[in-house]
Amino acid sequence: MSVAAIMSRRVVVTGIGVVTSLGCEVSDYWERLCAGKSGIGLLERFDVSDFKVRFGGEVKNFELTEHIDIEHKEVKRLDRFVQFAMAGASKAVQSSGFNFQQGDPYRHGVLIGSGIGGLNEIEQQHSTLFDRGPSRVSPFMIPKLMVNAASGNISVHWGLKGPNSAVATACASATNAIGDAYKLIQNDMADVMITGGSESAITPMGLSGFARMSALSTRNDSPEQASRPFDKDRDGFVMSEGAGVVVLEEYEFAKARGANILAEVLGYGMSADGNHMTAPCPEGRGAAKAMAGALRDAKLNPDKIDYVNAHGTSTPLGDKAETMAIKSIYNGHASKLAVSSTKSQIGHLLGASGGVEFVTCVLALQNQLAPPTINLDNPDADCDLDYVPHEPRSMKIDRIMKNSFGFGGHNACLILGKAP
């Protein structure tokens, strides 16, 4: 196949699935998001009475067997972040209507990102080691905690024998995973990819570690108001968990099988700040490079973007840097953009955030509706864009930019367009 033929391979979205604190069905998630609901509350999975931070975006009453056909004994061999990924994948596959038992399995792949992986398992087995001795450590510990356990288990469950990989770029993981999957299809290495991100790091160690970094909001008395991107009273992000998984397909392949195409992936950009392990480049230069790269890959001028789904974590440095990056790339068009952060409602899912937000972008395109940034009561003078405060906005949306930035200076950006 010629280079021109490969580069002409278009990539579309045919299936979407989420696991979030606002719901594990896409319809429920979208309805609550547009209603301005918050999925943030006091944590219940373990005793947090002695913790500095006692709230987050917890997925309540989750049982994998309610989302996928799997035996209970098999569930015990999966860390919680893998269970979220499996549930999200199941929703996405159902949504796509694709039968993975048909066709060439070597053309079907999987690429799931996670910033931390099996932290639940690490903590449990660490306790077992010191309480009961090395002979009592679970033989399933290693395959449960690996970051690639989500991709591996999805591959096994659906019999995917094509590209199988995992991405760990902190909070950019899911966006990098989707972008990499997009490129695998575009470069004729696969026809179908299950991709996205999953995270379950709300554990005693995870919560205390991020709190000790002073990265988290400490609004224990008002959890629902704690995540407030671009607001001058923001005091850190809100830790959350869940998964966002999608099915990507080559356009002609999807069209030939009569798939319901939801959106098209148009461009992908990535960069590094090369500045600090946890703080963004103050002027947002690295983030701007990723945005520019995505626009270049999509062959689009900045004025062709209608809405930006921001990384918008509610941190003092991050929100300002992202605002500066958007303004540097969009120039005069920046004031015409709708920009919002759905982290104001579901918190920060770390490595899974880009996956859930990618699904949000697909829904925004389908419904021609920009979701709101809630809790934006006192706008920061340094954050002076249109952040769609409080209420969703009905508007013409042809193309969306999705930003994700992670510790380590990882920057990833995707551009989506309406279904062809």
CSV table of C-alpha atoms in Angstrom, one decimal:
chain,number,residue,atom,x,y,z
A,1,MET,CA,0.0,0.0,0.0
A,2,SER,CA,1.3,3.4,-0.9
A,3,VAL,CA,2.1,6.1,1.7
A,4,ALA,CA,-0.7,8.2,0.2
A,5,ALA,CA,-3.2,5.4,0.6
A,6,ILE,CA,-2.2,4.8,4.2
A,7,MET,CA,-2.4,8.5,5.1
A,8,SER,CA,-5.9,8.6,3.5
A,9,ARG,CA,-7.2,6.1,6.0
A,10,ARG,CA,-9.7,7.9,8.1
A,11,VAL,CA,-10.5,6.9,11.7
A,12,VAL,CA,-14.0,7.1,13.2
A,13,VAL,CA,-15.6,6.4,16.6
A,14,THR,CA,-18.3,3.7,16.6
A,15,GLY,CA,-18.6,2.8,20.3
A,16,ILE,CA,-18.4,4.6,23.7
A,17,GLY,CA,-18.5,3.5,27.3
A,18,VAL,CA,-17.9,5.1,30.7
A,19,VAL,CA,-17.5,4.2,34.4
A,20,THR,CA,-17.8,7.4,36.5
A,21,SER,CA,-19.1,8.8,39.8
A,22,LEU,CA,-22.0,10.3,37.8
A,23,GLY,CA,-23.0,6.9,36.3
A,24,CYS,CA,-21.8,3.8,34.4
A,25,GLU,CA,-24.3,4.2,31.5
A,26,VAL,CA,-23.4,6.8,28.9
A,27,SER,CA,-27.0,8.1,28.9
A,28,ASP,CA,-27.1,8.6,32.6
A,29,TYR,CA,-23.6,10.2,32.6
A,30,TRP,CA,-24.6,12.7,29.9
A,31,GLU,CA,-27.9,13.6,31.4
A,32,ARG,CA,-26.4,14.3,34.8
A,33,LEU,CA,-23.5,16.2,33.3
A,34,CYS,CA,-25.8,18.5,31.4
A,35,ALA,CA,-27.9,19.0,34.5
A,36,GLY,CA,-24.9,20.3,36.3
A,37,LYS,CA,-24.8,17.5,38.8
A,38,SER,CA,-21.7,16.7,40.8
A,39,GLY,CA,-20.3,13.2,41.3
A,40,ILE,CA,-18.1,14.3,44.2
A,41,GLY,CA,-18.8,13.3,47.8
A,42,LEU,CA,-17.4,11.8,51.0
A,43,LEU,CA,-15.4,8.6,50.5
A,44,GLU,CA,-16.9,5.4,51.7
A,45,ARG,CA,-14.6,2.5,50.6
A,46,PHE,CA,-12.2,2.9,53.6
A,47,ASP,CA,-12.0,4.9,56.8
A,48,VAL,CA,-10.9,8.4,56.0
A,49,SER,CA,-11.5,10.0,59.4
A,50,ASP,CA,-7.7,10.6,59.9
A,51,PHE,CA,-7.1,11.9,56.4
A,52,LYS,CA,-6.4,15.5,55.4
A,53,VAL,CA,-8.7,15.0,52.4
A,54,ARG,CA,-11.9,12.9,52.9
A,55,PHE,CA,-13.8,13.2,49.6
A,56,GLY,CA,-13.5,12.3,45.9
A,57,GLY,CA,-15.2,11.0,42.8
A,58,GLU,CA,-15.9,7.5,44.0
A,59,VAL,CA,-17.7,4.9,41.8
A,60,LYS,CA,-20.3,3.6,44.2
A,61,ASN,CA,-21.7,0.0,44.4
A,62,PHE,CA,-19.7,-1.2,41.4
A,63,GLU,CA,-20.0,-4.9,40.5
A,64,LEU,CA,-18.3,-6.0,37.3
A,65,THR,CA,-20.6,-8.9,36.8
A,66,GLU,CA,-23.4,-6.4,36.2
A,67,HIS,CA,-21.6,-5.0,33.2
A,68,ILE,CA,-20.0,-8.0,31.5
A,69,ASP,CA,-20.5,-11.7,31.3
A,70,ILE,CA,-17.8,-13.0,33.7
A,71,GLU,CA,-17.6,-15.4,36.6
A,72,HIS,CA,-17.1,-14.1,40.1
A,73,LYS,CA,-13.9,-16.2,40.6
A,74,GLU,CA,-12.4,-14.4,37.6
A,75,VAL,CA,-13.3,-11.0,39.0
A,76,LYS,CA,-11.2,-11.7,42.0
A,77,ARG,CA,-8.2,-11.9,39.7
A,78,LEU,CA,-8.7,-8.4,38.4
A,79,ASP,CA,-7.6,-5.2,40.2
A,80,ARG,CA,-10.3,-2.6,40.4
A,81,PHE,CA,-8.8,-0.4,37.6
A,82,VAL,CA,-8.9,-3.5,35.3
A,83,GLN,CA,-12.5,-4.1,36.3
A,84,PHE,CA,-13.4,-0.5,35.4
A,85,ALA,CA,-11.6,-0.9,32.0
A,86,MET,CA,-13.4,-4.2,31.3
A,87,ALA,CA,-16.8,-2.6,32.1
A,88,GLY,CA,-16.1,0.4,30.0
A,89,ALA,CA,-14.9,-1.8,27.1
A,90,SER,CA,-18.0,-3.9,27.3
A,91,LYS,CA,-20.2,-0.7,27.1
A,92,ALA,CA,-18.2,0.5,24.1
A,93,VAL,CA,-18.3,-2.8,22.3
A,94,GLN,CA,-22.0,-3.1,22.8
A,95,SER,CA,-22.4,0.5,21.6
A,96,SER,CA,-20.4,-0.2,18.4
A,97,GLY,CA,-22.4,-3.3,17.5
A,98,PHE,CA,-19.1,-4.9,16.3
A,99,ASN,CA,-18.8,-8.7,16.6
A,100,PHE,CA,-15.1,-9.4,17.4
A,101,GLN,CA,-15.7,-13.1,16.6
A,102,GLN,CA,-15.9,-12.2,13.0
A,103,GLY,CA,-13.2,-11.0,10.7
A,104,ASP,CA,-9.4,-11.2,11.2
A,105,PRO,CA,-8.5,-11.0,14.9
A,106,TYR,CA,-5.0,-9.9,13.9
A,107,ARG,CA,-6.6,-6.7,12.6
A,108,HIS,CA,-8.3,-6.0,16.0
A,109,GLY,CA,-6.3,-4.4,18.8
A,110,VAL,CA,-6.4,-2.8,22.2
A,111,LEU,CA,-4.6,0.1,23.8
A,112,ILE,CA,-5.6,1.2,27.3
A,113,GLY,CA,-3.8,3.9,29.4
A,114,SER,CA,-3.5,4.1,33.1
A,115,GLY,CA,-1.4,6.5,35.1
A,116,ILE,CA,-0.8,4.3,38.1
A,117,GLY,CA,-2.3,0.8,37.5
A,118,GLY,CA,-3.0,-1.7,40.3
A,119,LEU,CA,-2.4,0.4,43.4
A,120,ASN,CA,-5.2,-1.4,45.2
A,121,GLU,CA,-3.4,-4.7,44.7
A,122,ILE,CA,0.0,-3.3,45.7
A,123,GLU,CA,-1.4,-2.0,49.0
A,124,GLN,CA,-3.3,-5.2,49.8
A,125,GLN,CA,-0.4,-7.5,49.1
A,126,HIS,CA,2.1,-5.2,51.0
A,127,SER,CA,-0.1,-5.6,54.1
A,128,THR,CA,-0.3,-9.3,53.6
A,129,LEU,CA,3.5,-9.5,53.2
A,130,PHE,CA,4.2,-7.8,56.5
A,131,ASP,CA,1.2,-9.2,58.5
A,132,ARG,CA,1.3,-12.8,57.3
A,133,GLY,CA,4.6,-13.4,55.6
A,134,PRO,CA,5.9,-13.8,52.0
A,135,SER,CA,4.3,-17.2,51.6
A,136,ARG,CA,0.9,-15.6,51.8
A,137,VAL,CA,1.4,-13.1,49.0
A,138,SER,CA,-1.1,-13.8,46.2
A,139,PRO,CA,0.3,-15.6,43.1
A,140,PHE,CA,-2.1,-13.3,41.1
A,141,MET,CA,-0.4,-10.1,42.5
A,142,ILE,CA,1.9,-9.3,39.5
A,143,PRO,CA,-0.7,-9.9,36.7
A,144,LYS,CA,-3.2,-7.9,38.7
A,145,LEU,CA,-1.1,-4.8,39.3
A,146,MET,CA,0.6,-4.4,35.9
A,147,VAL,CA,-0.4,-1.2,34.0
A,148,ASN,CA,-0.9,-3.4,30.9
A,149,ALA,CA,-3.3,-5.7,32.8
A,150,ALA,CA,-6.2,-3.7,31.4
A,151,SER,CA,-5.2,-4.1,27.8
A,152,GLY,CA,-4.2,-7.7,28.3
A,153,ASN,CA,-7.4,-8.8,29.9
A,154,ILE,CA,-9.5,-7.0,27.3
A,155,SER,CA,-7.4,-8.7,24.6
A,156,VAL,CA,-8.1,-12.1,26.1
A,157,HIS,CA,-11.8,-11.6,26.7
A,158,TRP,CA,-12.6,-10.4,23.2
A,159,GLY,CA,-9.9,-12.5,21.4
A,160,LEU,CA,-8.0,-9.5,20.0
A,161,LYS,CA,-4.7,-10.5,18.4
A,162,GLY,CA,-3.6,-7.3,16.7
A,163,PRO,CA,-1.7,-4.5,18.3
A,164,ASN,CA,-1.9,-4.8,22.1
A,165,SER,CA,-0.2,-2.1,24.2
A,166,ALA,CA,-0.5,0.2,27.2
A,167,VAL,CA,0.3,3.8,27.9
A,168,ALA,CA,1.4,5.3,31.3
A,169,THR,CA,1.9,9.1,30.9
A,170,ALA,CA,0.2,10.1,34.2
A,171,CYS,CA,-2.9,12.2,33.5
A,172,ALA,CA,-2.3,12.2,29.7
A,173,SER,CA,-2.5,8.4,29.6
A,174,ALA,CA,-5.9,7.9,28.0
A,175,THR,CA,-5.5,10.7,25.5
A,176,ASN,CA,-2.1,9.3,24.5
A,177,ALA,CA,-3.7,5.9,24.2
A,178,ILE,CA,-6.5,7.0,22.0
A,179,GLY,CA,-4.1,9.1,19.9
A,180,ASP,CA,-1.7,6.1,19.5
A,181,ALA,CA,-4.6,3.8,18.6
A,182,TYR,CA,-5.8,6.4,16.0
A,183,LYS,CA,-2.3,6.3,14.4
A,184,LEU,CA,-2.2,2.5,14.4
A,185,ILE,CA,-5.4,2.4,12.3
A,186,GLN,CA,-4.3,5.3,10.1
A,187,ASN,CA,-1.0,3.6,9.4
A,188,ASP,CA,-2.8,0.3,8.4
A,189,MET,CA,-1.6,-1.7,11.4
A,190,ALA,CA,-5.2,-2.4,12.6
A,191,ASP,CA,-8.8,-1.8,11.4
A,192,VAL,CA,-10.4,-1.8,14.9
A,193,MET,CA,-9.1,-0.7,18.3
A,194,ILE,CA,-10.6,-0.7,21.7
A,195,THR,CA,-8.9,2.2,23.5
A,196,GLY,CA,-9.1,4.7,26.3
A,197,GLY,CA,-8.1,4.8,30.0
A,198,SER,CA,-8.8,3.4,33.4
A,199,GLU,CA,-7.8,4.4,36.9
A,200,SER,CA,-8.6,3.4,40.5
A,201,ALA,CA,-6.1,5.2,42.8
A,202,ILE,CA,-8.5,6.3,45.5
A,203,THR,CA,-6.7,4.1,48.1
A,204,PRO,CA,-5.2,5.0,51.5
A,205,MET,CA,-1.7,5.3,49.9
A,206,GLY,CA,-2.9,7.1,46.8
A,207,LEU,CA,-5.1,9.6,48.7
A,208,SER,CA,-2.5,10.4,51.3
A,209,GLY,CA,0.3,10.7,48.7
A,210,PHE,CA,-1.5,13.3,46.6
A,211,ALA,CA,-2.6,15.1,49.7
A,212,ARG,CA,0.9,15.3,51.0
A,213,MET,CA,1.9,16.9,47.7
A,214,SER,CA,-0.7,19.6,48.4
A,215,ALA,CA,-2.2,18.8,45.0
A,216,LEU,CA,-5.7,18.1,46.3
A,217,SER,CA,-8.5,20.4,47.3
A,218,THR,CA,-9.2,20.3,51.1
A,219,ARG,CA,-12.9,21.4,51.0
A,220,ASN,CA,-14.1,18.6,53.2
A,221,ASP,CA,-17.1,20.6,54.3
A,222,SER,CA,-18.3,21.2,50.7
A,223,PRO,CA,-17.1,18.4,48.4
A,224,GLU,CA,-19.5,19.2,45.6
A,225,GLN,CA,-18.0,22.7,45.3
A,226,ALA,CA,-14.4,21.6,45.7
A,227,SER,CA,-13.6,21.1,42.0
A,228,ARG,CA,-13.7,24.7,40.6
A,229,PRO,CA,-11.6,25.0,37.4
A,230,PHE,CA,-10.6,28.6,36.5
A,231,ASP,CA,-12.2,30.0,39.7
A,232,LYS,CA,-10.0,32.3,41.7
A,233,ASP,CA,-10.8,30.3,44.9
A,234,ARG,CA,-9.6,26.9,43.5
A,235,ASP,CA,-7.3,25.1,45.8
A,236,GLY,CA,-6.4,21.9,44.1
A,237,PHE,CA,-7.9,19.0,42.1
A,238,VAL,CA,-10.4,16.4,43.3
A,239,MET,CA,-9.3,12.8,43.1
A,240,SER,CA,-11.6,10.5,41.2
A,241,GLU,CA,-11.7,7.0,39.6
A,242,GLY,CA,-13.4,5.3,36.7
A,243,ALA,CA,-12.8,4.6,33.0
A,244,GLY,CA,-13.6,5.9,29.5
A,245,VAL,CA,-13.3,3.5,26.6
A,246,VAL,CA,-14.1,3.8,22.9
A,247,VAL,CA,-14.1,1.7,19.8
A,248,LEU,CA,-12.2,3.2,16.9
A,249,GLU,CA,-12.5,1.9,13.3
A,250,GLU,CA,-11.1,2.7,9.9
A,251,TYR,CA,-13.8,4.6,8.1
A,252,GLU,CA,-14.3,2.4,5.0
A,253,PHE,CA,-14.3,-0.7,7.3
A,254,ALA,CA,-17.0,0.8,9.5
A,255,LYS,CA,-19.0,2.0,6.6
A,256,ALA,CA,-18.9,-1.4,4.9
A,257,ARG,CA,-20.4,-3.1,7.9
A,258,GLY,CA,-23.1,-0.5,8.3
A,259,ALA,CA,-21.7,0.9,11.6
A,260,ASN,CA,-23.4,3.8,13.4
A,261,ILE,CA,-20.5,6.3,13.2
A,262,LEU,CA,-20.5,8.7,16.1
A,263,ALA,CA,-17.6,11.0,15.3
A,264,GLU,CA,-14.3,11.2,13.5
A,265,VAL,CA,-10.8,11.6,14.9
A,266,LEU,CA,-9.1,14.3,12.9
A,267,GLY,CA,-5.8,15.0,14.6
A,268,TYR,CA,-3.3,14.1,17.4
A,269,GLY,CA,-0.5,16.1,18.9
A,270,MET,CA,1.9,15.5,21.8
A,271,SER,CA,4.8,17.2,23.5
A,272,ALA,CA,6.8,17.5,26.7
A,273,ASP,CA,7.3,20.5,28.9
A,274,GLY,CA,10.8,19.5,29.9
A,275,ASN,CA,10.3,21.8,32.8
A,276,HIS,CA,9.4,20.1,36.1
A,277,MET,CA,8.0,16.7,37.3
A,278,THR,CA,4.8,18.1,38.7
A,279,ALA,CA,4.5,21.7,37.7
A,280,PRO,CA,3.5,22.8,34.2
A,281,CYS,CA,5.5,25.2,32.1
A,282,PRO,CA,4.2,28.5,33.5
A,283,GLU,CA,3.5,30.0,30.1
A,284,GLY,CA,1.9,26.8,28.8
A,285,ARG,CA,4.5,26.5,26.0
A,286,GLY,CA,4.5,22.6,26.1
A,287,ALA,CA,0.7,22.4,26.1
A,288,ALA,CA,0.6,24.9,23.2
A,289,LYS,CA,3.0,22.7,21.2
A,290,ALA,CA,0.7,19.7,21.6
A,291,MET,CA,-2.3,21.8,20.5
A,292,ALA,CA,-0.4,23.1,17.5
A,293,GLY,CA,0.7,19.6,16.6
A,294,ALA,CA,-2.9,18.3,16.7
A,295,LEU,CA,-4.1,21.2,14.4
A,296,ARG,CA,-1.2,20.5,12.0
A,297,ASP,CA,-2.0,16.8,12.0
A,298,ALA,CA,-5.7,17.6,11.3
A,299,LYS,CA,-4.7,20.2,8.6
A,300,LEU,CA,-6.9,22.7,10.3
A,301,ASN,CA,-6.5,26.4,11.1
A,302,PRO,CA,-7.3,27.4,14.7
A,303,ASP,CA,-10.5,29.2,13.7
A,304,LYS,CA,-12.0,25.8,12.6
A,305,ILE,CA,-12.3,24.7,16.3
A,306,ASP,CA,-15.6,25.5,18.0
A,307,TYR,CA,-15.2,24.0,21.5
A,308,VAL,CA,-12.2,23.0,23.7
A,309,ASN,CA,-12.7,20.4,26.4
A,310,ALA,CA,-10.0,21.6,28.7
A,311,HIS,CA,-7.7,19.6,31.0
A,312,GLY,CA,-8.9,22.1,33.6
A,313,THR,CA,-8.0,20.3,36.8
A,314,SER,CA,-8.7,23.2,39.3
A,315,THR,CA,-5.1,23.7,40.3
A,316,PRO,CA,-3.8,27.3,40.6
A,317,LEU,CA,-0.9,26.7,38.2
A,318,GLY,CA,-2.5,24.3,35.7
A,319,ASP,CA,-5.6,26.3,34.8
A,320,LYS,CA,-3.6,29.5,34.3
A,321,ALA,CA,-1.0,27.7,32.1
A,322,GLU,CA,-3.7,26.1,30.0
A,323,THR,CA,-5.5,29.4,29.5
A,324,MET,CA,-2.2,31.0,28.3
A,325,ALA,CA,-1.6,28.1,26.0
A,326,ILE,CA,-5.0,28.3,24.4
A,327,LYS,CA,-4.6,32.1,23.9
A,328,SER,CA,-1.2,31.7,22.3
A,329,ILE,CA,-2.5,29.1,19.8
A,330,TYR,CA,-5.9,30.6,19.0
A,331,ASN,CA,-5.0,34.3,19.2
A,332,GLY,CA,-8.0,36.4,18.3
A,333,HIS,CA,-10.2,33.3,17.9
A,334,ALA,CA,-9.7,32.4,21.6
A,335,SER,CA,-12.4,34.8,22.7
A,336,LYS,CA,-14.8,33.1,20.4
A,337,LEU,CA,-14.2,29.6,21.7
A,338,ALA,CA,-16.3,27.8,24.2
A,339,VAL,CA,-14.0,26.1,26.7
A,340,SER,CA,-15.2,24.0,29.6
A,341,SER,CA,-13.9,21.5,32.2
A,342,THR,CA,-16.0,18.5,33.0
A,343,LYS,CA,-13.7,17.9,35.9
A,344,SER,CA,-15.7,20.4,37.8
A,345,GLN,CA,-18.4,17.7,38.0
A,346,ILE,CA,-16.6,14.4,38.0
A,347,GLY,CA,-13.2,15.4,39.4
A,348,HIS,CA,-9.9,14.2,38.1
A,349,LEU,CA,-9.7,10.6,37.0
A,350,LEU,CA,-5.9,10.8,36.5
A,351,GLY,CA,-4.9,8.4,33.7
A,352,ALA,CA,-8.6,7.8,32.8
A,353,SER,CA,-9.6,11.4,32.6
A,354,GLY,CA,-8.9,11.8,28.9
A,355,GLY,CA,-11.0,8.7,28.1
A,356,VAL,CA,-14.1,9.9,29.8
A,357,GLU,CA,-13.6,13.4,28.4
A,358,PHE,CA,-13.2,12.0,24.9
A,359,VAL,CA,-16.6,10.3,25.3
A,360,THR,CA,-17.9,13.7,26.5
A,361,CYS,CA,-16.6,15.3,23.3
A,362,VAL,CA,-18.3,12.7,21.2
A,363,LEU,CA,-21.6,13.4,23.0
A,364,ALA,CA,-21.1,17.1,22.6
A,365,LEU,CA,-20.8,16.7,18.9
A,366,GLN,CA,-23.8,14.5,18.7
A,367,ASN,CA,-26.0,16.7,20.8
A,368,GLN,CA,-24.5,20.1,19.7
A,369,LEU,CA,-24.2,21.0,23.3
A,370,ALA,CA,-21.2,22.2,25.2
A,371,PRO,CA,-21.2,20.9,28.8
A,372,PRO,CA,-20.7,23.4,31.6
A,373,THR,CA,-18.0,24.3,34.0
A,374,ILE,CA,-19.8,24.3,37.4
A,375,ASN,CA,-18.6,26.1,40.5
A,376,LEU,CA,-17.2,29.0,38.5
A,377,ASP,CA,-18.5,31.6,40.9
A,378,ASN,CA,-15.5,34.0,41.1
A,379,PRO,CA,-13.6,33.9,37.8
A,380,ASP,CA,-9.8,34.3,38.0
A,381,ALA,CA,-8.6,37.4,36.3
A,382,ASP,CA,-5.8,35.4,34.7
A,383,CYS,CA,-8.3,32.9,33.3
A,384,ASP,CA,-10.4,35.1,31.0
A,385,LEU,CA,-11.8,32.8,28.4
A,386,ASP,CA,-15.4,31.7,27.9
A,387,TYR,CA,-15.6,28.7,30.2
A,388,VAL,CA,-19.4,28.0,29.7
A,389,PRO,CA,-20.2,28.7,33.4
A,390,HIS,CA,-22.9,26.8,35.3
A,391,GLU,CA,-25.1,25.8,32.4
A,392,PRO,CA,-24.6,23.7,29.2
A,393,ARG,CA,-24.8,25.7,26.0
A,394,SER,CA,-26.6,24.7,22.8
A,395,MET,CA,-24.3,25.8,19.9
A,396,LYS,CA,-23.0,24.8,16.6
A,397,ILE,CA,-20.1,22.4,17.1
A,398,ASP,CA,-18.3,20.9,14.1
A,399,ARG,CA,-14.9,20.3,15.7
A,400,ILE,CA,-13.6,19.9,19.2
A,401,MET,CA,-10.1,20.0,20.7
A,402,LYS,CA,-9.5,17.8,23.8
A,403,ASN,CA,-6.5,18.6,26.0
A,404,SER,CA,-4.8,16.4,28.6
A,405,PHE,CA,-1.6,17.1,30.5
A,406,GLY,CA,0.2,15.0,33.1
A,407,PHE,CA,2.9,14.9,35.7
A,408,GLY,CA,6.2,14.5,34.1
A,409,GLY,CA,5.4,17.2,31.6
A,410,HIS,CA,3.3,15.0,29.3
A,411,ASN,CA,1.0,16.9,26.9
A,412,ALA,CA,-1.5,15.2,24.6
A,413,CYS,CA,-4.2,16.7,22.4
A,414,LEU,CA,-6.9,15.2,20.1
A,415,ILE,CA,-9.2,16.8,17.6
A,416,LEU,CA,-12.6,15.3,16.9
A,417,GLY,CA,-15.1,16.2,14.2
A,418,LYS,CA,-18.7,15.3,13.4
A,419,ALA,CA,-19.4,11.9,11.9
A,420,PRO,CA,-18.7,11.9,8.1
